Amino acid sequence: MTTRRKAVAATCAATGMVLGVGLFSLGPSTAVASSHREAPLVAADPAIDNTDLYAFSSPERKGYVTFVANWIPFEEPNGGPNFYPFATDAAYNIYVDSDGDAKPNATFRFTFHNVDRRGNSTFLYNNGPVTSIDDENLLFRQTYTLESSFNGAPFKTRIENAPVAPSRVGPASMPDYGKLRQQATVTLPGGWKTFAGQADDPFFLDLRVFDLLYGGDLSEVGQDTLAGYNVNTIALQVPYKDVALGGDVERNPVIGIWTTTDRPKVRMSGQTAPLTIQERVQVSRLGNPLVNEVVVPSGLKDAFNSLTPDKDASIKQVVDRVTNPEVPQLIQKIYGIEAPPAPRNDLVEIFLTGLTTKANGPIKADLNSQLNNADVRASDFRPSEMLRLNLSTPVTAQPNRLGVLGGDLQGFPNGRRLTDDVVDIELQALEGAAQSGKLVDALAAGDKVNANDNKFGGSFPYVALPNVKAVNNGGGTASGSSYSGSGDGHPDEATAPSTMPAAGEVGSVDDGMTAKMALTATGSAGAAALLVGGLWWWRRRSRPVLPVEATGSDDTRSHGERPDPTLPI
Amino acid sequence: MRSKARWLLVAFLGMLAAVLLPATPASAHPLGNFTVNQLDALDLYPDRVAVTAIVDLAELPTLQDRAAVDSNGDGTPSDTERSAYAGSTCHALAGDLTVRVGGRGLNWSVGITTLDYLPGAAGLQTSRLTCGLSAPADLGSAAVLEVDNRFRADRIGWREMTAVGHGVRLVNSPLPAASISDNLRAYPNDLLSSPLDVRSARVSTEPGNDPSSYAAAQPGRPGPPGGLAGWSARAERTLEGLVGGRHLTPLVGLLAVLLAIVLGAGHAALPGHGKTLMAVYLTGQAGRARDALGVAATVTLTHTGGVLALGLLLTTVATLAGEQVLGWLGVVSGLTVAAVGVGMLSGAARRLRRRAQPAAAHDHDHPHGHHNDDHHHPHAEQHHHGHDHPHRGPSRLNLVGMGIAGGLVPSPSALIILLGAIGLGRTGFGVLLVVGYGLGMAATLTAAGLTLVVLRRRWAGRFAAATGRLAKVFRLAPAGTAMLVLLVGVGLAGRALTAIV
Amino acid sequence: MSTVTSGPRRSSPARAAVVVGVATLALLIGGGIVGLRTTGGSGSAPAAQPAGAGAMPAAAPNAAIERAQQRLRQVPGDWVTWAALGSAYLERARVTADPSYYPKAEGALDKSLKLRGRDNASALTGLGALANARHDFAGAARWAKRALAVDPYAAEAYGVLTDALTQLGDPAGATGAVQHMLDLRPGLSAYTRASYDFEQHGRVGDARALMARALQDAVDPADIAFCRYQLGELAWQEGRLDEAEAHYAAGRAADPNYLPLREGQAKVAAARGRTDAALRGYAELTLVYPSPTYFLEYADLLRSLGRTAEADAQVSLAAAAQQLFTANGGSDDLTGSAVALAQGRTKDAVRLAAKEWQRRHFADVADALAWALHADGRDAAALPYARKAGALGARSARYAFHLGIIELAAGDSAAARADLSRARDINPTFSPLDGPVLRSALTQAGVS
């Protein structure tokens, strides 16, 4: 291009840029208009949010399996005035798949109803001490109905209007919460036991571990993020024969479990009332723990929540994520620990099929896949994400928190016990420990949180009583207490990062001094100039003018007289 | 021709940019045109509480209130109408602002009230109401203040409170000492902070001094500082964060010291600490590298020592008020400089007189141009020195004086870091940081001084052959610089005095 | 200078350098040692509580915002939380009407997108919601579609799309989008939008049922207030004042700061003839949230009471507010048209409404254009637009009234009678200023 054209091109580009910038920055910044309806977009809907699922052979009741499912994370103790009721327009489900086709063989459905005696006069939960679960001082309570359906048969109601253990208000209002818990633990015909109500959150981990995904690393761990918080728990204990395929636990010991929440489907055209039970929309789903954090990236979280397990294998992105997970790559980048090569069929085995030799997976162990059930047809088997439990694994007397990786076959991923440290197990598994059989040393510490802050109970429902002390004092963070004591939760230390009081205005001095200094310097320079001029003039007048070079010798290089060569400023 | 065209083009583009880049949003009320923003600046004294309440009304509330201001309905609020409205609104504000000391509410007396109109967006105006309230209160012993501002509680807007103690120490104050919105003039634009909505607070006080008052006494900034000053401000805040941070790992400690060094260097690069004077002095008095080093070292030592001494003093002696001490230090510093100037002047005058005498009329206040100091000067003995050599270059006393004067007024940032660290129980760390700060300062000052010396030497040669008037001027230079130093010293002392009084 | 000093002088800079170096090293090591001693300790630092200690207790959304801000200070790369923070800021802007949250929301969402550009559906959705708030409905639809391309299961993106298509005048598209939202995540956001969709089609019973369901699911006080307000509006539009009043009152009990409830209570008071309460309500409302729409409503009430000067003052405030909105770069010609009409500038009103109609064929815009044309004396041109406003079947007394008056002026008395009667049957008190006009027009048209 000639110079001229270049100039023209440059001009056009510059003008275009200037115009573009000018027009672009004309976007409204402080404008607000209200003439159209704005409905909430991101509305809080905690009641349907699955947080955890546990499934294990009951340690003290032989022949019975316990399911513990939790909802509503980060329940602050003393979280009035509405506390944390279960949603009444949703159904809370626990599903069991015993034949491996990723469709439920047993469904346990919990639905909740409010019994609200407050009317419009008060928002208080209770107006006096609540000493029993049907105390009339308890103004707001909930009840639940449990229905079950086996192998597609119609639902049968197992219990109606069972009491829900209320949110724990505090020691003054509920002096003996243990009694309330006991009264909410119901035994049903057939040996079933059910419980619904608030409990201490049994999950223990340092959530900062997952900062790995956002540029963080594992250096700042060791605090149980969930310490001190409560959850809403639904617990169910049923005999093996009710969930095993064909009722035969010897031949078919493996079951798959997952939990969902669903709401009725609404049709814009046609009827709006909920139609048949089949017309429900799944809004939340959980099987193995931390799948959303570790395996499925947030971009697929919505999909995972909406899909039923029988669709998992068909969604390529989900499968891709299991076979090529992100976390090991990050760990390799940060810690240099070599990520096992993709495709990660060992993870497919752990998460999608269960450990078995029958699926051509790399981990040669027959532990917890429905394929190992004698009456299962391999052709019907579908890989899907769910928690798989082998009911015939004997109960370990001293559970190892690292589960199968620690040599304790009764632990995660063979079901999940309350004491299993799933973060560490999954981290190790992601680094290939399950396949190699060796723990990765560099990650041995994991998230440095190895146990729950509260001790678990020895009998159904096993979860600890809800905490009472507030976790955050006034607008705090999600990080919980730094103490891991026993008993109820402890109040947190100050959560805001410490700053010095009266900070923030330090920059002002320098500018102030700058301005004043400049002024002083200018003024002085002006005055000095005047003075120098005056002095010079005065000298001219009062002294004979001596030629400056008069005293100088010819030797210009000598030390002779020469004018002061110094510079004034 | 082409270059002219190019300039025209540039000018045109510049005009275009100036036209298109929107100017109005800059003058629109930054928080939205219908906000009513409030600041309550509390000043706590041992015997009273003073509150400066500022209300910043955006365009629409100003318009809506106009009818109330313009009581005679002539369309323009006159001065009397404005002051009447200001008075009555401030009384209403005083009624809605509750301050309880030890459970007892204070009775406000309303002092100065003003209502100003400022230009806003779309040709409308915003208004600014300032109320000065004061009430007697007994803060001579430990007390708890509960502040609650219900003025126009239902209006949307920024609500801010600050608290500064004068002769009263605030214990773990939840309120900052200075406004983060520069008294409702420049609202911060931080993505990670919600607009302030502080409507009430609980402040515990004790008798004593308060470092925050010292920091707050500094003049406020008109806007966010740019360039070097802005960078320093941010670095200082980072350093404070590190000092106060919970997780002080070895790496963080190391980094903090490094940051302190860098900050000190940066701080010394800004005007102040006698660099101008040092420059004047060194060049006017034929300073050498060692002189530069000497001055730098003295400044640093004085500064570090001063910060440490002042910091420790402030925290131990309860009755010492930070601003007062600084003021006196400023006076002393100015007087020292003036004294040095007098010394320089007398020396220069002496030399001028001697020059007038033809006998030993030569001057040694020169580095012999490009003959540097290492050069053998056999003539040193051959000179008929009828007079004594008062010095080679600047006298040591003068240098020390300059150094002390330069370092006497401690940098507030270093002081605050130290005080904060002491307050957090990390005294040793604070001392370490101050020393690091001083090291950084020393580095910059040395570099500056050395540069000046080298420069002077380079250029001195050029003026060696100066003749005539120029030579006369140069001859008068020492006297001139001495006068300058004297004036500056007097000026500094005077300014510090006015600040105290 | 003697030679004596030259030697050492040459090495003294080196020596000085060594000394300085050692000193610096010592300092740094000192810093490290201090760090070692304080690691592991919980730090005796007294926390300066965030400004607001002792301030009013934070509502749940505020707490979520603070948690997110805290988190982002510690992990600035967390693009998920940046997007969530941006959306939370938007919700706060919507609830508190505090516009200083909009630039914050934009900044946070942009940051999230910058950190993660490829599959960041939540940031794209948030930017779409922001565009909706700024009335850039076409832009919002684009953002929503981009979000859905990335994540077809993003229910919130469907929400943004529903809002945008509704305002753009694409009812079929809007219904489809909200059905998708209902199929993905039925909950408050979906129910409220579906309710609005029903309302626009005149299915008031269904709209009420869904809004009641949304109310059941509401946890935040602001969400409860929103649902109560909408239920109140649904009752008001049918002229059921007691029910409306009950809902508005319940909403204020849940969240006293939710501003639209005040408007609801004021207009019910006006309809009941409790003029003092109504005037007080409007006065307070316009002081706190001076939006042009509220100013115009207030002005209508004042004018209906014969207080013309005060009414004109409110209209000029409305004009100032609209002026500011435009000066800030916003564009809302629908409101601009209403303001112009209130000031009697009929030509401007027509022009602005026509401009808005070009952008979007929304029912309210058709109605505004029709009424402006009628005010300008062009009833023949106004008629088709007035009919378009009610084309979807919305049960609106205002639409019916406007249509009836225009038909009357155009000479079609039979149709006018029918439409004016319809307006009266739906809600005779729909406007303090136009209510009497409706009554007299009915008499004029020969309807008792």
Short mmCIF file of C-alpha atoms in Angstrom, two decimals, chain B residues 310-460:
data_model
loop_
_atom_site.label_atom_id
_atom_site.label_comp_id
_atom_site.label_asym_id
_atom_site.label_seq_id
_atom_site.Cartn_x
_atom_site.Cartn_y
_atom_site.Cartn_z
CA LEU B 310 6.55 8.23 67.11
CA GLY B 311 4.72 5.00 66.71
CA LEU B 312 5.81 3.67 70.05
CA LEU B 313 5.15 7.01 71.67
CA LEU B 314 1.67 7.27 70.25
CA THR B 315 0.67 3.90 71.50
CA THR B 316 2.11 4.29 74.97
CA VAL B 317 1.45 7.89 75.87
CA ALA B 318 -2.28 8.29 76.01
CA THR B 319 -2.45 12.03 75.96
CA LEU B 320 -0.40 12.49 72.86
CA ALA B 321 -2.45 13.57 69.89
CA GLY B 322 -1.03 12.40 66.62
CA GLU B 323 -1.76 15.47 64.55
CA GLN B 324 -0.22 17.75 67.09
CA VAL B 325 3.01 15.81 67.19
CA LEU B 326 3.24 15.76 63.45
CA GLY B 327 2.62 19.45 63.35
CA TRP B 328 5.44 20.18 65.76
CA LEU B 329 7.71 17.84 63.89
CA GLY B 330 6.94 19.80 60.77
CA VAL B 331 7.89 23.02 62.52
CA VAL B 332 11.15 21.60 63.79
CA SER B 333 11.92 20.23 60.35
CA GLY B 334 11.27 23.59 58.75
CA LEU B 335 13.40 25.40 61.29
CA THR B 336 16.24 22.97 60.73
CA VAL B 337 16.10 23.58 57.04
CA ALA B 338 16.04 27.30 57.65
CA ALA B 339 19.05 26.97 59.92
CA VAL B 340 20.89 25.06 57.26
CA GLY B 341 19.93 27.77 54.82
CA VAL B 342 21.33 30.42 57.12
CA GLY B 343 24.52 28.46 57.41
CA MET B 344 24.75 28.11 53.65
CA LEU B 345 24.03 31.78 53.20
CA SER B 346 26.72 32.88 55.62
CA GLY B 347 29.18 30.56 53.93
CA ALA B 348 28.27 31.86 50.53
CA ALA B 349 28.42 35.45 51.65
CA ARG B 350 31.83 34.81 53.11
CA ARG B 351 33.00 33.34 49.89
CA LEU B 352 31.63 36.21 47.90
CA ARG B 353 33.45 38.65 50.13
CA ARG B 354 36.62 36.72 49.73
CA ARG B 355 36.23 36.62 46.02
CA ALA B 356 36.01 40.35 46.04
CA GLN B 357 39.51 40.39 47.49
CA PRO B 358 41.89 39.85 44.62
CA ALA B 359 44.56 38.14 46.71
CA ALA B 360 43.24 34.74 47.29
CA ALA B 361 40.46 35.14 44.95
CA HIS B 362 39.69 31.75 43.89
CA ASP B 363 36.98 29.49 44.68
CA HIS B 364 37.19 25.97 45.69
CA ASP B 365 33.60 25.22 45.49
CA HIS B 366 33.89 23.44 42.30
CA PRO B 367 34.80 19.97 41.33
CA HIS B 368 37.16 21.17 38.68
CA GLY B 369 34.77 20.45 35.98
CA HIS B 370 35.63 17.26 34.27
CA HIS B 371 38.51 16.79 36.57
CA ASN B 372 36.98 14.42 38.98
CA ASP B 373 37.86 13.91 42.53
CA ASP B 374 40.30 11.14 41.93
CA HIS B 375 42.42 13.37 39.86
CA HIS B 376 45.64 14.33 41.41
CA HIS B 377 45.78 17.93 42.14
CA PRO B 378 49.31 18.86 42.76
CA HIS B 379 48.15 22.37 42.81
CA ALA B 380 46.49 21.76 46.09
CA GLU B 381 49.74 22.64 47.71
CA GLN B 382 50.59 25.29 45.20
CA HIS B 383 47.50 27.29 45.87
CA HIS B 384 48.19 30.16 48.07
CA HIS B 385 45.48 29.52 50.48
CA GLY B 386 45.30 32.55 52.52
CA HIS B 387 42.04 31.42 53.79
CA ASP B 388 41.01 28.26 55.27
CA HIS B 389 39.15 25.70 53.32
CA PRO B 390 35.93 25.54 55.11
CA HIS B 391 35.06 22.39 53.27
CA ARG B 392 35.32 20.45 50.10
CA GLY B 393 31.82 20.68 48.87
CA PRO B 394 29.08 20.79 51.45
CA SER B 395 29.98 20.64 55.10
CA ARG B 396 29.13 17.52 56.98
CA LEU B 397 27.09 19.43 59.45
CA ASN B 398 25.00 20.90 56.71
CA LEU B 399 24.52 17.51 55.17
CA VAL B 400 23.42 16.01 58.41
CA GLY B 401 21.11 18.92 58.92
CA MET B 402 19.56 18.41 55.51
CA GLY B 403 19.22 14.72 56.18
CA ILE B 404 17.52 15.18 59.48
CA ALA B 405 15.23 17.84 58.16
CA GLY B 406 14.28 15.63 55.26
CA GLY B 407 13.56 12.61 57.38
CA LEU B 408 12.01 14.27 60.35
CA VAL B 409 8.43 14.25 59.19
CA PRO B 410 7.53 10.58 59.05
CA SER B 411 5.55 9.22 56.17
CA PRO B 412 2.00 8.57 57.31
CA SER B 413 1.81 5.28 55.50
CA ALA B 414 4.77 3.88 57.38
CA LEU B 415 3.35 5.18 60.63
CA ILE B 416 -0.02 3.64 60.03
CA ILE B 417 1.49 0.31 59.13
CA LEU B 418 3.48 0.31 62.34
CA LEU B 419 0.56 1.41 64.48
CA GLY B 420 -1.69 -1.13 62.91
CA ALA B 421 0.81 -3.89 63.42
CA ILE B 422 1.26 -2.91 67.05
CA GLY B 423 -2.48 -2.87 67.46
CA LEU B 424 -2.67 -6.39 66.11
CA GLY B 425 0.05 -7.62 68.38
CA ARG B 426 2.62 -7.96 65.64
CA THR B 427 4.98 -5.24 66.80
CA GLY B 428 8.11 -6.98 65.64
CA PHE B 429 6.71 -7.43 62.20
CA GLY B 430 5.72 -3.80 62.08
CA VAL B 431 9.22 -2.71 63.03
CA LEU B 432 10.62 -4.98 60.37
CA LEU B 433 8.39 -3.45 57.77
CA VAL B 434 9.30 0.08 58.78
CA VAL B 435 12.99 -0.76 58.51
CA GLY B 436 12.34 -2.26 55.12
CA TYR B 437 10.47 0.87 54.16
CA GLY B 438 13.44 2.94 55.20
CA LEU B 439 15.74 0.80 53.15
CA GLY B 440 13.63 1.40 50.10
CA MET B 441 13.68 5.11 50.76
CA ALA B 442 17.43 5.06 51.18
CA ALA B 443 17.81 3.30 47.87
CA THR B 444 15.78 5.87 45.99
CA LEU B 445 17.34 8.85 47.69
CA THR B 446 20.79 7.52 47.07
CA ALA B 447 20.01 6.92 43.47
CA ALA B 448 18.53 10.39 43.11
CA GLY B 449 21.44 12.00 44.84
CA LEU B 450 24.00 10.09 42.82
CA THR B 451 22.21 10.93 39.62
CA LEU B 452 22.25 14.60 40.52
CA VAL B 453 25.90 14.49 41.35
CA VAL B 454 26.78 12.76 38.11
CA LEU B 455 24.60 15.12 36.12
CA ARG B 456 26.08 18.12 37.75
CA ARG B 457 29.55 16.94 37.01
CA ARG B 458 28.68 16.33 33.40
CA TRP B 459 27.15 19.70 32.88
CA ALA B 460 29.47 21.66 35.08
#
